[in-house]
GROMACS .gro file of C-alpha atoms in nm:
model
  387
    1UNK     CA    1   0.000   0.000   0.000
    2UNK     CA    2   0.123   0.393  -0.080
    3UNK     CA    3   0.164   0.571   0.226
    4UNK     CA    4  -0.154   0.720   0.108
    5UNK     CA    5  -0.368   0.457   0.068
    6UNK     CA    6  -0.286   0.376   0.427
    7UNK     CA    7  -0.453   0.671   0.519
    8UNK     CA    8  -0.760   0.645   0.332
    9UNK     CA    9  -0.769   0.355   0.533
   10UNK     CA   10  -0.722   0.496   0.866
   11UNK     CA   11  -0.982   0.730   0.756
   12UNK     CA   12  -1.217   0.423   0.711
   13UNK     CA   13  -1.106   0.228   1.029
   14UNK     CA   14  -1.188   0.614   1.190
   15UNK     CA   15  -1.552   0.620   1.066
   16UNK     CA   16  -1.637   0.242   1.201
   17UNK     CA   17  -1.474   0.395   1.552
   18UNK     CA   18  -1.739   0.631   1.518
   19UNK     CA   19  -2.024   0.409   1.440
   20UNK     CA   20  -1.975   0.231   1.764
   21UNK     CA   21  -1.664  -0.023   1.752
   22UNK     CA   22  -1.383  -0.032   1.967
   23UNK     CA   23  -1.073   0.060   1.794
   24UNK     CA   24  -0.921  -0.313   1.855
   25UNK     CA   25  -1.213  -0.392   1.691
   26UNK     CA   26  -1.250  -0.230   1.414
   27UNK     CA   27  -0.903  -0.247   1.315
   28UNK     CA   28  -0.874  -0.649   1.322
   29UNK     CA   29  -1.244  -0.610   1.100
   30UNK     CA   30  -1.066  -0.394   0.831
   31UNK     CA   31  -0.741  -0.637   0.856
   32UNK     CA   32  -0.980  -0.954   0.775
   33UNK     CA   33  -1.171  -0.771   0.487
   34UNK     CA   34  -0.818  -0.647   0.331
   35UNK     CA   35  -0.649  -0.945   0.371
   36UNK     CA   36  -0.422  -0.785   0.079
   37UNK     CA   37  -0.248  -0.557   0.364
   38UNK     CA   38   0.149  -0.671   0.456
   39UNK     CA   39   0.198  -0.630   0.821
   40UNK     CA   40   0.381  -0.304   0.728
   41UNK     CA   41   0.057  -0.162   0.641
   42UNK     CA   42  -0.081  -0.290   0.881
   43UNK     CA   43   0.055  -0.112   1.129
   44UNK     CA   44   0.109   0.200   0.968
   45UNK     CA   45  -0.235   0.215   1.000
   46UNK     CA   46  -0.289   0.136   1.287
   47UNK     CA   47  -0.040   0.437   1.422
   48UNK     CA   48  -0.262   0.695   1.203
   49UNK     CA   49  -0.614   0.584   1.367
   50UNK     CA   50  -0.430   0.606   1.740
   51UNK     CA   51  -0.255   0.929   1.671
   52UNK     CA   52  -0.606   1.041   1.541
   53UNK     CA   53  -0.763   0.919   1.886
   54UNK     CA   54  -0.528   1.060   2.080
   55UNK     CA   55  -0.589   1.391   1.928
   56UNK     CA   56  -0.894   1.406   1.827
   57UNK     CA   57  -1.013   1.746   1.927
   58UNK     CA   58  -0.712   1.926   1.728
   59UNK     CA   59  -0.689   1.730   1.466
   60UNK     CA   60  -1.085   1.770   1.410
   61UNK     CA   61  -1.046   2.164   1.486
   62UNK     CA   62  -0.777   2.150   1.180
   63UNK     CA   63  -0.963   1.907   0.934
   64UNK     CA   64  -1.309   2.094   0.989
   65UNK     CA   65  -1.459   1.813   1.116
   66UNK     CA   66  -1.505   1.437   1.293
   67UNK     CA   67  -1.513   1.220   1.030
   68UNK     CA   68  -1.204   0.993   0.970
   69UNK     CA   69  -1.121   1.189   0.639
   70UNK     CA   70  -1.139   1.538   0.813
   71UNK     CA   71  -0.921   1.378   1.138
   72UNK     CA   72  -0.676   1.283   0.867
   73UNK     CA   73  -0.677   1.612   0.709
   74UNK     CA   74  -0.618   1.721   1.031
   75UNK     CA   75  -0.346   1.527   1.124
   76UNK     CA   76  -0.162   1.595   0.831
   77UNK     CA   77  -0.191   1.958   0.870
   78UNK     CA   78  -0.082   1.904   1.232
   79UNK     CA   79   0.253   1.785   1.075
   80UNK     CA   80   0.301   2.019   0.842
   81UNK     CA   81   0.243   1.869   0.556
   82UNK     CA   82   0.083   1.941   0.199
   83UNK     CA   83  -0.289   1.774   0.233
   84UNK     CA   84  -0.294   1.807  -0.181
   85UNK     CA   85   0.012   1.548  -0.220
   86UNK     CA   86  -0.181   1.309   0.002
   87UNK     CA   87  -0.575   1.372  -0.117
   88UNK     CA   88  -0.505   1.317  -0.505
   89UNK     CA   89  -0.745   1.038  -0.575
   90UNK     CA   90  -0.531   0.883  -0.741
   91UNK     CA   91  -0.554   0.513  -0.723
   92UNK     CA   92  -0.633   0.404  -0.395
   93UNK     CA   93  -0.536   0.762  -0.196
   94UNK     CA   94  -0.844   0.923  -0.088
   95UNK     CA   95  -1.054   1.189  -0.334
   96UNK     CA   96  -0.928   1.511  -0.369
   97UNK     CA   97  -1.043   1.762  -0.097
   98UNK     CA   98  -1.318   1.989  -0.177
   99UNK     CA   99  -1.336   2.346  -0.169
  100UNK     CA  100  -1.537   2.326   0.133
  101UNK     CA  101  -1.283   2.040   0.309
  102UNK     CA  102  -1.020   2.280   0.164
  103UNK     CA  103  -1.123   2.611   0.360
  104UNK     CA  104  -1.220   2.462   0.633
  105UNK     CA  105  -1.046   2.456   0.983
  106UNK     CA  106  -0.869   2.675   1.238
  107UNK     CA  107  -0.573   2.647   1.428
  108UNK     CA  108  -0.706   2.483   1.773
  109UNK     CA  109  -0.668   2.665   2.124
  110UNK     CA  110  -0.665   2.660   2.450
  111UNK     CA  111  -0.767   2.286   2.613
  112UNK     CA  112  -0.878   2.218   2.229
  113UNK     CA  113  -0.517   2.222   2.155
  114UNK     CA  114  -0.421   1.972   2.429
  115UNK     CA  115  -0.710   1.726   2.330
  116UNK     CA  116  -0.877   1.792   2.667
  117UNK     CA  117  -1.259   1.707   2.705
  118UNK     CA  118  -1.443   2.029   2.790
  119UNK     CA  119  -1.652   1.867   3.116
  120UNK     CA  120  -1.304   1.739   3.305
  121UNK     CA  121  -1.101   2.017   3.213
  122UNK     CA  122  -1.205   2.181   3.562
  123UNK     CA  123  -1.119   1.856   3.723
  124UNK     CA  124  -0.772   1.801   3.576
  125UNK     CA  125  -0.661   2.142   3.632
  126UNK     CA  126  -0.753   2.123   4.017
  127UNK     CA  127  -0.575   1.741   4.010
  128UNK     CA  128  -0.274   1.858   3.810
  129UNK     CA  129  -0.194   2.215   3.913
  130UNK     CA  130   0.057   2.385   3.704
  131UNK     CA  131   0.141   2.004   3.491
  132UNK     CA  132  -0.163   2.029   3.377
  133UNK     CA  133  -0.068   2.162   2.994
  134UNK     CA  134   0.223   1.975   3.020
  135UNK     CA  135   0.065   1.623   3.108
  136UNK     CA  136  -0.164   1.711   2.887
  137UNK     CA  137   0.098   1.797   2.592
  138UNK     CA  138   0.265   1.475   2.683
  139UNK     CA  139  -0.056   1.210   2.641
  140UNK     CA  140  -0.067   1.313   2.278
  141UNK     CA  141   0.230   1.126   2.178
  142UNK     CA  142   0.223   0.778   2.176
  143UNK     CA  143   0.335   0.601   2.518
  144UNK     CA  144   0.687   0.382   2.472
  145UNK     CA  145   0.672   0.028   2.522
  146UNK     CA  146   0.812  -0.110   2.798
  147UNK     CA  147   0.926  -0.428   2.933
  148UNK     CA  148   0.968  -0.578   3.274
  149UNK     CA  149   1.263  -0.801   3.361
  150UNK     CA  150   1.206  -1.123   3.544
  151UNK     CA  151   1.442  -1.077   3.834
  152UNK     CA  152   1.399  -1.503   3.935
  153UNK     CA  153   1.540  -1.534   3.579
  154UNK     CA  154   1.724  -1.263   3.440
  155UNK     CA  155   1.873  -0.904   3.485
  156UNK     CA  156   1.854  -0.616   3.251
  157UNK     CA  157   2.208  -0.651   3.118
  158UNK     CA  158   2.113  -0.979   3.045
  159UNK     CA  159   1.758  -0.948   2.894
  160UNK     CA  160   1.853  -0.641   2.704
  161UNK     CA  161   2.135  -0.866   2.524
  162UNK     CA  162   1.914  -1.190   2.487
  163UNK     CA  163   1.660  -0.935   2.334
  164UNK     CA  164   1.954  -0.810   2.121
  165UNK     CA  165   1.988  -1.169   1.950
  166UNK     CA  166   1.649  -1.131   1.798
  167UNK     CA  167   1.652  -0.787   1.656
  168UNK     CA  168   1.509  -0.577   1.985
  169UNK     CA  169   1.665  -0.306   2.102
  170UNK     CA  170   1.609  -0.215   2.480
  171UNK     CA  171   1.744  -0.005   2.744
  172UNK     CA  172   1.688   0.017   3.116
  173UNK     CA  173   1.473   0.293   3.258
  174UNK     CA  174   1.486   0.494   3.555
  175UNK     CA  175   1.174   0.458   3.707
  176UNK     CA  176   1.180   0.095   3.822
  177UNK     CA  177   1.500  -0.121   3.858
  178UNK     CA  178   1.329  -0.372   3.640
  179UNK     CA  179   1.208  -0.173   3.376
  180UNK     CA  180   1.326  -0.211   2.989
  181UNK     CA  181   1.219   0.089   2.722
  182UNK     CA  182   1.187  -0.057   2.405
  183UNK     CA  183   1.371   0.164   2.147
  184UNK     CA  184   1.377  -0.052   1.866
  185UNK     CA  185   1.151  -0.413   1.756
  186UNK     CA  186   0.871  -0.417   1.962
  187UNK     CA  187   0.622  -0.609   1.729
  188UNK     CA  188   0.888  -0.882   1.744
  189UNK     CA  189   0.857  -0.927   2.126
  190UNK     CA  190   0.594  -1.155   2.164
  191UNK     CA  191   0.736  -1.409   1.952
  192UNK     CA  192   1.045  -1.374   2.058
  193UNK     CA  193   1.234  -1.600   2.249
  194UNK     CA  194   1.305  -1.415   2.560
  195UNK     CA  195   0.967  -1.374   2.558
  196UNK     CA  196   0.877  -1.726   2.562
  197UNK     CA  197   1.078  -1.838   2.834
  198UNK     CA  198   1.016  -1.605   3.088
  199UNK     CA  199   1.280  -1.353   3.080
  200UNK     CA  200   1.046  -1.032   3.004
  201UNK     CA  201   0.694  -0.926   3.022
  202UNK     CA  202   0.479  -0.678   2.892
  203UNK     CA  203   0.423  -0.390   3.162
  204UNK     CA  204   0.455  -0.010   3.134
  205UNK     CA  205   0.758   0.147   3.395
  206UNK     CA  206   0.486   0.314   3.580
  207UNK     CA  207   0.304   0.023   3.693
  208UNK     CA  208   0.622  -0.167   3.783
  209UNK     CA  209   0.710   0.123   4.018
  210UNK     CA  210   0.408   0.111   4.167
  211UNK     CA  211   0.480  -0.262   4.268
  212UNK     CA  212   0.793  -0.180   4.361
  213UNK     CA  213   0.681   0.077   4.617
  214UNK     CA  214   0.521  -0.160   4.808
  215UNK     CA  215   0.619  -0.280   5.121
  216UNK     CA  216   0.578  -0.675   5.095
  217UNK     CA  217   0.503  -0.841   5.388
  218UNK     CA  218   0.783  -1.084   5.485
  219UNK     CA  219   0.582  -1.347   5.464
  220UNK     CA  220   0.206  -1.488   5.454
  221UNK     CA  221  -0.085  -1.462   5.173
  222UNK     CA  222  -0.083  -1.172   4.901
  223UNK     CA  223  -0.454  -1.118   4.754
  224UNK     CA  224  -0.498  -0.934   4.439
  225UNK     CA  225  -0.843  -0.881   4.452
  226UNK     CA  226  -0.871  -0.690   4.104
  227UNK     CA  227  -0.637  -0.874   3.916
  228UNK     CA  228  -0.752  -0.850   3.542
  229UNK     CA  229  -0.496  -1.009   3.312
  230UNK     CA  230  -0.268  -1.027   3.661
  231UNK     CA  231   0.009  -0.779   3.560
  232UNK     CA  232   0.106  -0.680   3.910
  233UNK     CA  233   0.052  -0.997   4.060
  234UNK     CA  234   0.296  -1.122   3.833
  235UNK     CA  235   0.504  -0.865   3.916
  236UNK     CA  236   0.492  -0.876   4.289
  237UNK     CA  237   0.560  -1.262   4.247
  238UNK     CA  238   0.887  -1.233   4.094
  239UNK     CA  239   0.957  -0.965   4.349
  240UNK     CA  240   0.867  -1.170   4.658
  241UNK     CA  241   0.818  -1.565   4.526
  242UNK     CA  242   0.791  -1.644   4.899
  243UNK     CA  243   0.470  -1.529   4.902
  244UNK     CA  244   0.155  -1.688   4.860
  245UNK     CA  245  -0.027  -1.550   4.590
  246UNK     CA  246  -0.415  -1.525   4.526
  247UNK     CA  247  -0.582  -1.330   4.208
  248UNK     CA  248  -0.949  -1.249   4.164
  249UNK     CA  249  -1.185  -1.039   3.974
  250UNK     CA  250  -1.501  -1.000   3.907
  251UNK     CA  251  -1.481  -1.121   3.541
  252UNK     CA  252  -1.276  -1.398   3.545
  253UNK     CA  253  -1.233  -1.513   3.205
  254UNK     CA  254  -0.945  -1.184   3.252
  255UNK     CA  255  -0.786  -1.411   3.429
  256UNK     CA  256  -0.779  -1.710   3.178
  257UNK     CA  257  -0.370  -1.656   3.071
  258UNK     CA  258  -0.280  -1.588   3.385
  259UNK     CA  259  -0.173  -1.976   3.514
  260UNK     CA  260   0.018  -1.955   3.187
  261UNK     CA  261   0.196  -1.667   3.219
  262UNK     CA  262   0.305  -1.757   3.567
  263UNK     CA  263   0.439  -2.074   3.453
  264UNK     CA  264   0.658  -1.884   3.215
  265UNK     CA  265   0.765  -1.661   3.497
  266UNK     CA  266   0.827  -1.949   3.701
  267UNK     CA  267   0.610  -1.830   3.969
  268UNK     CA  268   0.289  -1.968   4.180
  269UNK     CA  269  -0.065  -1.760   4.137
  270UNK     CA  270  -0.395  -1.916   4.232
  271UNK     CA  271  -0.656  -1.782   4.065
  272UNK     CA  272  -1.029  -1.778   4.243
  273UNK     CA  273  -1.371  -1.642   4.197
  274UNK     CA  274  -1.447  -1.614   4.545
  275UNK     CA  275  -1.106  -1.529   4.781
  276UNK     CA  276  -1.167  -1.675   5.175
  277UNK     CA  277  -1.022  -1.542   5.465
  278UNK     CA  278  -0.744  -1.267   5.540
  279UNK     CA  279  -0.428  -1.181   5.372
  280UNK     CA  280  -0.135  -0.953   5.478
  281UNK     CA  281  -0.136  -0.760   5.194
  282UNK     CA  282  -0.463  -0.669   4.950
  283UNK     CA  283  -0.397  -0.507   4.664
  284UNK     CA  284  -0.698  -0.307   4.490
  285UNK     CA  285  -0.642  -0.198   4.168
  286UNK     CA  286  -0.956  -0.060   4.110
  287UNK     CA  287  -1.143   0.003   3.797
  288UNK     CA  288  -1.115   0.381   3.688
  289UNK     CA  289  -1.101   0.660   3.430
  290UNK     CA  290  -0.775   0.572   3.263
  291UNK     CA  291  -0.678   0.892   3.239
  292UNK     CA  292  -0.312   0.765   3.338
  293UNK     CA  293  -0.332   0.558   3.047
  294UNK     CA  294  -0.474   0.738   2.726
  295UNK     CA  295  -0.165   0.741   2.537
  296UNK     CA  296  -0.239   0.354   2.525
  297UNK     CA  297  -0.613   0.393   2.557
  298UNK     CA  298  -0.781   0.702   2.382
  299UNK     CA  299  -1.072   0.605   2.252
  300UNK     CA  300  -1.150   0.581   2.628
  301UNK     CA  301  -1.095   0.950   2.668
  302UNK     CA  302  -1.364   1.059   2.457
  303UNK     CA  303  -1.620   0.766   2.585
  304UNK     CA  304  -1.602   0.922   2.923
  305UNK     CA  305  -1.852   1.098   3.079
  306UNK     CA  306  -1.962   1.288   3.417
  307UNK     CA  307  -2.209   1.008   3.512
  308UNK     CA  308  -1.978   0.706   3.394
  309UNK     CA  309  -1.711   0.880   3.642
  310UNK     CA  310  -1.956   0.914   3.927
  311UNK     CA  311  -2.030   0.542   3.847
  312UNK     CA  312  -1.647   0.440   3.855
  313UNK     CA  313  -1.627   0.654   4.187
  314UNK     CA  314  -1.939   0.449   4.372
  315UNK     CA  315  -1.762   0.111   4.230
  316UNK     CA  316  -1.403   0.251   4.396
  317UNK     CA  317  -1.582   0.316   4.735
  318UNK     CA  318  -1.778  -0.011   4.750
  319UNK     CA  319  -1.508  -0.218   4.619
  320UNK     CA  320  -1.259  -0.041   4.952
  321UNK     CA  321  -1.526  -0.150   5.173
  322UNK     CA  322  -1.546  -0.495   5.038
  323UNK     CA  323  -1.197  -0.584   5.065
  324UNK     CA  324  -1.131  -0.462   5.420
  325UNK     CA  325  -1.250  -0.818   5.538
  326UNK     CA  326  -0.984  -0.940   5.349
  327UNK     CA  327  -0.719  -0.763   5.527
  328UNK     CA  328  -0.512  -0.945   5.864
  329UNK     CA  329  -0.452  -0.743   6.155
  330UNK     CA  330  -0.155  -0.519   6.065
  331UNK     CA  331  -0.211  -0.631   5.714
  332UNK     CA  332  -0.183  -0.370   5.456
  333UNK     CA  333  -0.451  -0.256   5.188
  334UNK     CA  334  -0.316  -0.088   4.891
  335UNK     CA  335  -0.487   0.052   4.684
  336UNK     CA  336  -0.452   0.131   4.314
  337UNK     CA  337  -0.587   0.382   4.030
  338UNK     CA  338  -0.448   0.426   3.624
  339UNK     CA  339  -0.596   0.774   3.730
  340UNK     CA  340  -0.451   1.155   3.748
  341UNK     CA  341  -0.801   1.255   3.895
  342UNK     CA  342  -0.792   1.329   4.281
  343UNK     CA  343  -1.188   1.225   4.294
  344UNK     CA  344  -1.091   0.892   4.230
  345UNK     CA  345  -0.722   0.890   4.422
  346UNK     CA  346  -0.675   1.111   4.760
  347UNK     CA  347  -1.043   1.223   4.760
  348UNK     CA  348  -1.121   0.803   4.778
  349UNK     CA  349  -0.878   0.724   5.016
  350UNK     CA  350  -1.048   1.012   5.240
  351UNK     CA  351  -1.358   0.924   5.234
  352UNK     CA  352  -1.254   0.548   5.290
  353UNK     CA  353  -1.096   0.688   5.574
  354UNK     CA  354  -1.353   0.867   5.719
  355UNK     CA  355  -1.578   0.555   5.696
  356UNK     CA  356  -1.359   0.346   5.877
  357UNK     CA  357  -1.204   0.480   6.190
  358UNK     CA  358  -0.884   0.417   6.322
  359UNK     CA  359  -0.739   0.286   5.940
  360UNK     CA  360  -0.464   0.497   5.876
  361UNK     CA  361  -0.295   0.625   5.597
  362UNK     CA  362   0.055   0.474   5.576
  363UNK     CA  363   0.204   0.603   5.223
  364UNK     CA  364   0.118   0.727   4.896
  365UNK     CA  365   0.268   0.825   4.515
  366UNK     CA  366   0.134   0.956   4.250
  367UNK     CA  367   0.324   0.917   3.897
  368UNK     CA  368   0.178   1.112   3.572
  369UNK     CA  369   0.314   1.069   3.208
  370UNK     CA  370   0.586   1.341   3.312
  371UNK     CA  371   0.768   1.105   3.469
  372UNK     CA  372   0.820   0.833   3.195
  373UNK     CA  373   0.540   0.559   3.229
  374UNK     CA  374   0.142   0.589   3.291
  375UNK     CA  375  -0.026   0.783   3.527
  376UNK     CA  376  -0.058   0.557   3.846
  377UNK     CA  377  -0.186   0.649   4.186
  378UNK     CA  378  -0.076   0.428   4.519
  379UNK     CA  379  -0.221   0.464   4.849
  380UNK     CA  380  -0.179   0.230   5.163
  381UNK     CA  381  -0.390   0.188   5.442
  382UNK     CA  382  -0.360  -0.021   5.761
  383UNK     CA  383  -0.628  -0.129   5.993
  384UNK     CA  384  -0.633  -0.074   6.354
  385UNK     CA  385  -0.404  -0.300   6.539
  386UNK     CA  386  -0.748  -0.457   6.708
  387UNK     CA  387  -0.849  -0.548   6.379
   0.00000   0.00000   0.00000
């Protein structure tokens, strides 16, 4: 395919996106009806319709519009680039623009310009402060890809060079000591062989250093209580493999890769639908906003709204007050958000607080896309010692 033709494409992919289909979706339902497409193309377009989602609002404010040809317009316009060499309608690029696609569009401003929804610009500003343009700036570029080292079976020297062998380029990162940054080969990674047996995983830098901020219990029973595809308790495993390790949530066909995946780590997780008794440490990683994560997860951005947050923010609360039972005298309770929004981190953990005297607050961090990985939020809490 022309680079052109790729983003007619995109444009296409765009409009089903808009119709209702999630962008996983309606990529893989292009991919099977253009069977035609090398993996090249593939993912070229693939980059177009997430650079599109991620900014949406400017790239529509450009293009004069929210269809996928007008986002595409947009975006090339955003780069600086001649819409007329791409728009020639010649053979499979899209038609040429019309006098009406052609005058239309302004430069976008204010939080149009950072891709900010209108209803939680209030909100991020008050949970930001003065990184809130920045932040904001920095979710419109794609996230990097990022690896974790399995410390029971590798170190980064090691993993980077095994990695290496197979065409990957990696480097360590800052922000957890297990942490990889892809630089180069990252669609070769899951069929690679380091991959395979164990050395690496999938997992942005900013959820590693959440796990790493923990304080694990020197022994006794670790509960992940919303465990999803079991990232961190994967991650916590290889940290602490004398633990006993429990996963659970409340879909758990999530959870249906995640014996697998600990056999490749080498590690021990028990998945369960229904978790019994206490543990010494309960991790709650809570369903939320995302708003940490839109770089990987736009489409989510724009599928937001106030009354789907205030939903997310009663499922937070209930979910705290669930899992206390769950947590051993001088246990720990940590709890976890993919969130930069202070409704659904400190404002939560007050409120918890406040409906259960004599927890206290033991430690938090907060991470945001500034400093290299996701936005994560971390917040323990330990019962009263009569618990």
């Amino acid at each position: 395919m022309t680079p052109a033709a790729r983003i007619a494409a995109a444009a296409e992919v765009l409009d089903a996106i808009a119709g209702g289909l999630a962008a996983e979706q309606a990529l893989s339902r292009w991919g099977r009806s253009n069977r035609f497409a090398g993996s090249g193309d593939r993912a070229a377009i693939r980059d177009h319709v997430f650079d599109a989602l991620r900014c949406h609002r400017s790239f529509s404010a450009r293009g004069g519009g929210e269809s996928g040809r007008a986002l595409m317009l947009g975006m090339l316009r955003a780069q600086g680039r001649d819409p007329a060499e791409v728009f020639s309608g010649v053979g499979h690029a899209p038609a040429v623009l019309t006098e009406a696609e052609a005058a239309a569009g302004e430069v976008p401003e204010g939080v149009q310009a950072l891709d900010c929804p209108d209803w939680l610009a209030d909100d991020l500003k008050s949970s930001l402060g003065d990184d809130f343009a920045p932040v904001l700036k920095a979710m419109q570029a794609r996230a990097d890809v990022f690896l974790r080292v399995n410390a029971l079976a590798s170190t980064p020297e090691a993993a980077c060079a095994a990695l290496g062998v197979e065409g990957i380029s990696a480097e360590p990162f800052p922000l957890a000591t297990t942490a990889l940054r892809v630089t180069d080969g990252a669609r070769r990674i899951r069929n690679s062989q380091a991959f395979a047996d164990g050395l690496v995983e999938l997992q942005d830098a900013g959820s590693q250093a959440i796990c790493e901020a923990l304080s694990l219990p020197a022994e006794g029973r670790v509960l992940d209580y919303c465990a999803g595809g079991g990232g961190k308790s994967l991650a916590l495993a290889c940290l602490a493999p004398h633990l006993t390790y429990v996963a659970h949530d409340a879909h758990p066909q999530r959870m249906n890769d995640l014996p697998a995946r600990a056999a490749r780590a080498g590690v021990r997780i028990a998945p369960t639908e229904a978790p019994e008794g206490r543990f010494e440490l309960v991790v709650a990683d809570v369903p939320c906003s995302g708003s940490g994560a839109w770089r990987r997860q736009p489409e989510s951005k724009w599928r937001l709204d106030r009354a789907g947050l205030e939903a997310l923010l009663a499922t937070q609360a209930q979910i705290l007050d669930t899992v206390v039972a769950h947590v051993s005298p001088g246990g720990q309770l940590a709890y976890m958000t993919c969130s930069l929004l202070d409704a659904e981190n400190d404002a939560q953990i007050a409120a918890f607080l406040s409906r259960h005297p004599g927890w206290t607050r033991e430690s938090s961090l907060r991470l945001t896309p500034l400093d290299g990985g996701d936005g994560f939020f971390l917040a323990v809490v330990r019962p009263p010692e009569a618990s």
